Tab-separated table of C-alpha atoms in Angstrom:
chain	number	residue	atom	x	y	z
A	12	UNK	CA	52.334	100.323	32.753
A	13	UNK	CA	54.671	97.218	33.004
A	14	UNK	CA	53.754	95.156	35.677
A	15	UNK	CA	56.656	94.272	37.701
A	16	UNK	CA	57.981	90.867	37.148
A	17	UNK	CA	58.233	88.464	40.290
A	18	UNK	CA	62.303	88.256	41.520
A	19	UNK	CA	63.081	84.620	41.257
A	20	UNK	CA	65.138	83.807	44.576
A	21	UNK	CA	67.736	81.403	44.173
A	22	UNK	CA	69.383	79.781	47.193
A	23	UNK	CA	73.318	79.657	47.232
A	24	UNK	CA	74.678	77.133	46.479
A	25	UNK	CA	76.629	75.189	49.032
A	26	UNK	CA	80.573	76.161	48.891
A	27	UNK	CA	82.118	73.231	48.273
A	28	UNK	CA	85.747	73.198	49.423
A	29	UNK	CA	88.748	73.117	46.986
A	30	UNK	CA	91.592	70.366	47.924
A	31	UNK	CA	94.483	71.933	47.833
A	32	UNK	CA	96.959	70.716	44.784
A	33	UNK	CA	99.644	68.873	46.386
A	34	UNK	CA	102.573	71.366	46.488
A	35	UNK	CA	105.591	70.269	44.118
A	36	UNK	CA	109.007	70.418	46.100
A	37	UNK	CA	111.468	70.943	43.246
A	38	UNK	CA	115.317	70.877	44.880
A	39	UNK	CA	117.093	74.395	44.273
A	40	UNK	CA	119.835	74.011	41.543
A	41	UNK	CA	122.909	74.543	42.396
A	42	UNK	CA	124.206	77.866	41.773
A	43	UNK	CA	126.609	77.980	39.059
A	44	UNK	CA	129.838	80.005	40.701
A	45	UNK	CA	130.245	83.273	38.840
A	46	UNK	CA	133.965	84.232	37.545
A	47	UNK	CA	134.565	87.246	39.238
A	48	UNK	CA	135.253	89.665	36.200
A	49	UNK	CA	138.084	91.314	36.304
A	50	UNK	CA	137.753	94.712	38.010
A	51	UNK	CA	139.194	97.366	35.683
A	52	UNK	CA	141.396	99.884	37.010
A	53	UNK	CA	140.373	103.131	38.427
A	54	UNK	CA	142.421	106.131	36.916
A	55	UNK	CA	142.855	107.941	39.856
A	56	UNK	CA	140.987	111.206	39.843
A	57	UNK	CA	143.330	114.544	39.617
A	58	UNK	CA	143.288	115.677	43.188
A	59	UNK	CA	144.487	112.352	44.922
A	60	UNK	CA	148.113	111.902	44.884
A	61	UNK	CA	149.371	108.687	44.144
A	62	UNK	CA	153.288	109.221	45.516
A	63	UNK	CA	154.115	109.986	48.885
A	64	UNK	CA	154.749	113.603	49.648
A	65	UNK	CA	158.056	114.116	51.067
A	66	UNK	CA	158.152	114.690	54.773
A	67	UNK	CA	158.932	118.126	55.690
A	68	UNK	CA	160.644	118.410	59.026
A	69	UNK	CA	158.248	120.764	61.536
A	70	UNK	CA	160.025	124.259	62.866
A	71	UNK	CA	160.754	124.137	66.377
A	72	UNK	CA	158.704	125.773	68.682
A	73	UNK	CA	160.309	128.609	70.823
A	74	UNK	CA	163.326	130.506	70.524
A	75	UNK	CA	165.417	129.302	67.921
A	76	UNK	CA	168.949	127.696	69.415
A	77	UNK	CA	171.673	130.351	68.822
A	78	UNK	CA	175.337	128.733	69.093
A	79	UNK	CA	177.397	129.713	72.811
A	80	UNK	CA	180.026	132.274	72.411
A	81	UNK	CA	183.605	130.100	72.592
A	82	UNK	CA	184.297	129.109	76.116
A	83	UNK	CA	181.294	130.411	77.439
A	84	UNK	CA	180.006	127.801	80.037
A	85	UNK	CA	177.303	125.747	78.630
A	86	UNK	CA	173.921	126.719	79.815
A	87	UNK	CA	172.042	123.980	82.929
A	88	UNK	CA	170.488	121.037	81.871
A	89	UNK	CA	167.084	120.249	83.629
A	90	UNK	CA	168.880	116.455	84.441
A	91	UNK	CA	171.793	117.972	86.017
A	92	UNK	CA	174.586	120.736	85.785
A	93	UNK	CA	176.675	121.574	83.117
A	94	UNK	CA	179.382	120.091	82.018
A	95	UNK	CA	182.493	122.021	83.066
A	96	UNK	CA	184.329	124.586	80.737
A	97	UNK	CA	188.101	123.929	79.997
A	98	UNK	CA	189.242	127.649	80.650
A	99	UNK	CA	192.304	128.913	77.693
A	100	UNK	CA	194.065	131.958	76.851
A	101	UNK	CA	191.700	132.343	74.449
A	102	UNK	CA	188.135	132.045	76.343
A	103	UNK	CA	189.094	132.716	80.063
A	104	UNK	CA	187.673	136.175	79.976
A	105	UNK	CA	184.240	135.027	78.793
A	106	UNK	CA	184.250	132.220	80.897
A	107	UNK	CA	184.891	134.188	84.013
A	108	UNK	CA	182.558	137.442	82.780
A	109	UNK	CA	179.478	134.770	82.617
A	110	UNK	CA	180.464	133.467	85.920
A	111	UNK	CA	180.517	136.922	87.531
A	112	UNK	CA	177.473	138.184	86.145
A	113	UNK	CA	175.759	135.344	87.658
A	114	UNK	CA	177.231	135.527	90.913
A	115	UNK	CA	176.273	139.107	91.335
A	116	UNK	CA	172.862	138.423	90.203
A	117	UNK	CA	172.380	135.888	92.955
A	118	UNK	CA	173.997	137.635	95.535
A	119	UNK	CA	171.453	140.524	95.231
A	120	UNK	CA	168.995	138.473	94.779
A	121	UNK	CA	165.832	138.086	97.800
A	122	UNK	CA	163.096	135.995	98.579
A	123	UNK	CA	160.748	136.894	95.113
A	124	UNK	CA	163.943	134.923	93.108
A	125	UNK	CA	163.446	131.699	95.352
A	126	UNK	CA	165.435	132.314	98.370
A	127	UNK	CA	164.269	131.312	101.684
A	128	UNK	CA	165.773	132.436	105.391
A	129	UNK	CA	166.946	128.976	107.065
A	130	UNK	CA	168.108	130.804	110.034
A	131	UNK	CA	169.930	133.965	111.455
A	132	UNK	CA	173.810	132.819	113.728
A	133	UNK	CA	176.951	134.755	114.965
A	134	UNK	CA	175.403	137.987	113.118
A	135	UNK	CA	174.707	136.015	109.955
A	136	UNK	CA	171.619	135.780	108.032
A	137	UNK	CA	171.454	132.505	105.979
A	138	UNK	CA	169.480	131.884	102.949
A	139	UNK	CA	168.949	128.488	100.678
A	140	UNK	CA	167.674	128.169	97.304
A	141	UNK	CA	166.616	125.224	95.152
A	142	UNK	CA	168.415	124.554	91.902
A	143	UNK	CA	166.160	123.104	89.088
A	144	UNK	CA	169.838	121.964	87.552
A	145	UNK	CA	171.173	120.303	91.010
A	146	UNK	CA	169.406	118.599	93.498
A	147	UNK	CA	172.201	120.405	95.744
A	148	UNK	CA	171.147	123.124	97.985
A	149	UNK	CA	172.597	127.207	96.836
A	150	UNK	CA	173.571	128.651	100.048
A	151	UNK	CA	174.157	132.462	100.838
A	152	UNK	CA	175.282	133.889	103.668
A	153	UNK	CA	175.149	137.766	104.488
A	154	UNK	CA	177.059	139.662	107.106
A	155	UNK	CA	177.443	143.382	107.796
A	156	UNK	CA	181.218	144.317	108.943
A	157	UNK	CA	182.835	147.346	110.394
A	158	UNK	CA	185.546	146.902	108.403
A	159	UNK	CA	186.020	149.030	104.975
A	160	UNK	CA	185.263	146.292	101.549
A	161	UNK	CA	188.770	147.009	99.839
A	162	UNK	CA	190.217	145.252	103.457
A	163	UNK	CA	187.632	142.370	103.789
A	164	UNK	CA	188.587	141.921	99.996
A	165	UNK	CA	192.557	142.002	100.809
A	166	UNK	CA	191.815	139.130	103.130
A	167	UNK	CA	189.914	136.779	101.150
A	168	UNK	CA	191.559	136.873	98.163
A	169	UNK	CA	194.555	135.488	100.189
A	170	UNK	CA	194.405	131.928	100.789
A	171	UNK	CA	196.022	132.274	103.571
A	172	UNK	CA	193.349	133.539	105.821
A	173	UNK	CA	191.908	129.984	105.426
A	174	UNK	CA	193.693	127.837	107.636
A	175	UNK	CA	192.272	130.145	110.082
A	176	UNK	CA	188.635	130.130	109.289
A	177	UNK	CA	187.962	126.736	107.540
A	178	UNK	CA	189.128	123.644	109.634
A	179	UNK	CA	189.291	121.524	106.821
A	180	UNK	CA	191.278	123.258	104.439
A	181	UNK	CA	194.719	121.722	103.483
A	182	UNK	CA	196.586	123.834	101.440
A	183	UNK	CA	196.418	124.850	97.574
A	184	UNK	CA	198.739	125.623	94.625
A	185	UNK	CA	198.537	127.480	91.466
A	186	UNK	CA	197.892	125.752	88.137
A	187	UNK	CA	197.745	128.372	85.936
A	188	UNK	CA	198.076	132.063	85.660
A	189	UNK	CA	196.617	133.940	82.889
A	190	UNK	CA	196.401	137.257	84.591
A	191	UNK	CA	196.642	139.284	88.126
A	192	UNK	CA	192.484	138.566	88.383
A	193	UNK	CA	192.490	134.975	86.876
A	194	UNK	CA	194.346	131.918	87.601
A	195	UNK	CA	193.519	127.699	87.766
A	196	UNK	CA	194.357	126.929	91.315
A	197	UNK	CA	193.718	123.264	93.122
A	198	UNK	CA	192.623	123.271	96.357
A	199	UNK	CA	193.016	120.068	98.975
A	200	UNK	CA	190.392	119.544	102.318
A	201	UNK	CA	191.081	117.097	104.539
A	202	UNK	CA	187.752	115.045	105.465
A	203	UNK	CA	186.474	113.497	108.822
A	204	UNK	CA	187.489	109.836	109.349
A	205	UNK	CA	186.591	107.549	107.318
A	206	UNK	CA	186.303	110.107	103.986
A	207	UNK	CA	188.331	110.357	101.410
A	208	UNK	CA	190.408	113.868	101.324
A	209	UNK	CA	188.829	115.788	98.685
A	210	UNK	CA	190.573	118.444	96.037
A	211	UNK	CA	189.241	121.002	93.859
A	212	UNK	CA	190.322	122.251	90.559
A	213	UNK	CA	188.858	126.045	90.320
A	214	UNK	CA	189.047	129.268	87.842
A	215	UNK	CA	189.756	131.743	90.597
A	216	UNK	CA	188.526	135.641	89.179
A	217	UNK	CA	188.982	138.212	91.976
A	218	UNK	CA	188.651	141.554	90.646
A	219	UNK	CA	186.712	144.858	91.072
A	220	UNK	CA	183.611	145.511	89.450
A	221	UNK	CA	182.760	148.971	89.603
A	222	UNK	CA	182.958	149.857	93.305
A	223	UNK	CA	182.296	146.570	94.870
A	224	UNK	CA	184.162	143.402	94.991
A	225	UNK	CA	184.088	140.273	93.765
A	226	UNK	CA	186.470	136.936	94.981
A	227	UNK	CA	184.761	133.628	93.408
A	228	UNK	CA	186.039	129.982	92.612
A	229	UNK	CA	184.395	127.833	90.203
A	230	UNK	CA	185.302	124.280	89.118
A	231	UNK	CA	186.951	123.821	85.645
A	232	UNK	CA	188.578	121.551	83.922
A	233	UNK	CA	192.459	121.522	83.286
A	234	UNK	CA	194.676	118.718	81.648
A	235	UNK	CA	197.543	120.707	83.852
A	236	UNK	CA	196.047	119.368	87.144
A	237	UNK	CA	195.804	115.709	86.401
A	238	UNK	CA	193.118	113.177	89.321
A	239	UNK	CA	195.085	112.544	92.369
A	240	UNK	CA	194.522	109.096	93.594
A	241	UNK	CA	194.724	110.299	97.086
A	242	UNK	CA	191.841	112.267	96.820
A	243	UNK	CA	188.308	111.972	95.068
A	244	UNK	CA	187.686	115.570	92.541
A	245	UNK	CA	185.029	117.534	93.468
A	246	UNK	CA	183.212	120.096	91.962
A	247	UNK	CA	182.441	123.697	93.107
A	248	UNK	CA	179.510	124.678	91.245
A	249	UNK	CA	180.044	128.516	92.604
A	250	UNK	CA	181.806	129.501	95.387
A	251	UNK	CA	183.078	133.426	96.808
A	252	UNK	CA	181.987	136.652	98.249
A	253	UNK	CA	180.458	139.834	97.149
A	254	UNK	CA	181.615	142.586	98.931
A	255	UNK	CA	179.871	146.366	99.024
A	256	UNK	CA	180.095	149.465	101.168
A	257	UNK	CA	177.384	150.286	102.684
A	258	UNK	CA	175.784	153.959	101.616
A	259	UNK	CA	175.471	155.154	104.767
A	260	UNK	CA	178.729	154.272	106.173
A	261	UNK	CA	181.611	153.843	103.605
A	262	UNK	CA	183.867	152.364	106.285
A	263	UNK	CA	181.164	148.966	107.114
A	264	UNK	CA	180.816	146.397	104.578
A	265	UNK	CA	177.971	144.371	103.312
A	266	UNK	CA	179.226	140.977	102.294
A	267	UNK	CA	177.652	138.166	100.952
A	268	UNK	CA	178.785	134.493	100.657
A	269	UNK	CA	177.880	132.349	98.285
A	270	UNK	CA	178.415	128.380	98.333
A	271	UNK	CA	177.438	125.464	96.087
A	272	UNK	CA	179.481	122.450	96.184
A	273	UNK	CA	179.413	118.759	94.837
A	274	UNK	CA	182.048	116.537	97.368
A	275	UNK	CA	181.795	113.549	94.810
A	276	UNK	CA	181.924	110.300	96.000
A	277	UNK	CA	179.915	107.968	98.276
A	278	UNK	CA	178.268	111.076	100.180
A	279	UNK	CA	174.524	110.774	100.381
A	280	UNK	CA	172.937	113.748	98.855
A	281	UNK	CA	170.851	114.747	101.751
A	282	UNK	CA	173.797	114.605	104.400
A	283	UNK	CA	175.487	117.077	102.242
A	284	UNK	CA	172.222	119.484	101.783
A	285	UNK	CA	171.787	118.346	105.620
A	286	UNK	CA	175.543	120.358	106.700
A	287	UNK	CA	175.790	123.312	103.875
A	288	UNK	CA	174.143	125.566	106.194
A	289	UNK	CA	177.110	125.816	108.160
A	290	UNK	CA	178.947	126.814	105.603
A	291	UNK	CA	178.191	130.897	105.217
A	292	UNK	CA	179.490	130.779	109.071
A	293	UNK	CA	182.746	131.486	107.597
A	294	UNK	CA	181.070	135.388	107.605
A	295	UNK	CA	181.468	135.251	111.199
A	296	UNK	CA	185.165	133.741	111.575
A	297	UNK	CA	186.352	136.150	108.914
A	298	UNK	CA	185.015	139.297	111.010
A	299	UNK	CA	186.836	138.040	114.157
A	300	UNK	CA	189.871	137.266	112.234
A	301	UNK	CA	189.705	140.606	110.473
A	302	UNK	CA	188.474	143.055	113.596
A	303	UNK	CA	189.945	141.174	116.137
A	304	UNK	CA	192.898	138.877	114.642
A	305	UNK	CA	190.956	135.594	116.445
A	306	UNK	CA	192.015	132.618	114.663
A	307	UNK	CA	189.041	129.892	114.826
A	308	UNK	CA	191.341	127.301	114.030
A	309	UNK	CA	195.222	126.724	114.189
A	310	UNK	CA	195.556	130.166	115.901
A	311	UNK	CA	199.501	129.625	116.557
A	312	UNK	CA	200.280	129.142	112.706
């Protein structure tokens, strides 16, 4: 056997620090601006369109608008009421059909279509309704009368009978007369100191409809009745009276009074709203003048 040899130890030698190499500084050259190379058009893919598509106009929503029969009155505007039909030969009956078919409607009408009891005088109920097209008041009126409907209907449909039951009613004259249930007629109301005197130009339709009654004024236009200076035109949006039997007794009546009117002029709209109430009242003067020949108002005319 190999003997071993002795391991020779050798001390480290001592590290001997490195100087560090003085670090070069060399200045960055300037970069040399690049030319932007020109970018070469895209071809646009398939599915983008280049061109503007044509706008196409959207459907309107709702009901589409179907054109008014000819001289049917124009339907309410949220802003305000409708303009006012110009009644002819040709379109009175259409005018005046609309107008009664509303009328009626409202006079049967209760309180689940918007009507609301203001108060209950002389015997008469009276009722008000808003009016989305007006900020005027509707007024009704309703009465029961122990007087048969074709006589309450002989006396309203006669002017007459006004200078009795309306203190400030003038006087009237025809305008036009198409047929015994339709005629123009302008009406004249005197009004309190200092107002103007008012006049109204109205489509009057008093007629029959199946076995009630129906006497109603509207305002219309007619190039026949011409502005009087003396007096500021009004406008009636619906005034008149419904008039039924009642079932149980054929000789009482059941009449109802409708009133909706637009004095023009300087009046404040709230004063107006503020009087209409009084208004249906006319129920009760018409059943004294009728049952008991009491004239309210110039009674020796």
């Amino acid at each position: 056997p190999k003997e071993p040899s002795p391991s020779v130890t050798t001390e480290p030698s001592p590290a001997v620090p490195k100087e560090p190499s003085p670090s070069v500084t060399t200045e960055p050259s300037p970069a040399a601006p690049k030319e932007p190379s020109p970018a070469a058009p895209k071809e646009p893919s398939p599915s983008v369109t280049t061109e503007p598509s044509p706008a196409v106009p959207k459907e309107p929503t709702g009901s589409p608008k179907v054109p008014l029969a000819k001289g049917a009155p124009p339907k309410a505007s949220p802003k305000g009421p409708p303009p006012l039909p110009t009644p002819t030969k040709e379109n009175y009956l259409e005018i005046a059909k609309t107008s009664v078919e509303e009328f009626i409607k409202e006079s049967e009408a209760g309180a689940e279509d918007g009507w609301a009891l203001l108060k209950q005088e002389e015997g008469v109920s009276v009722f008000k309704k808003s009016n989305p097209s007006s900020p005027l008041d509707l007024l009704k009126g309703v009465i029961t009368m122990n007087i048969p409907p074709e006589k309450v209907f002989s006396t309203v449909v006669d002017s007459n009978h006004l200078k009795y039951v309306d203190k400030y009613y003038m006087s009237n004259s025809p305008v036009e007369k198409f047929d015994d249930d339709h005629s123009i007629v302008n009406y004249r109301y005197k009004f309190p100191f200092p107002l103007t005197n008012r006049d109204f130009v109205v489509l009057e339709v008093n007629k029959k409809v199946d076995t009630n009654y129906v006497a109603l004024a509207r305002s219309v236009n007619s190039s026949a009745c011409p502005v009087n200076k003396s007096f500021v035109r009004g406008e009636i949006l619906v005034s008149g009276y419904f008039i039924k039997s009642v079932p149980e007794s054929p000789t009482q009546s059941k009449v109802s009074f409708l009133m909706q009117c637009d004095p023009k002029g300087m009046l404040p709209t709230f004063l107006v709203n503020m009087d209409a109430p009084n208004a249906p009242l006319v129920l009760h003067r018409i059943r004294l003048l009728i049952e008991k020949g009491v004239k309210t108002f110039n009674p020796k005319a």
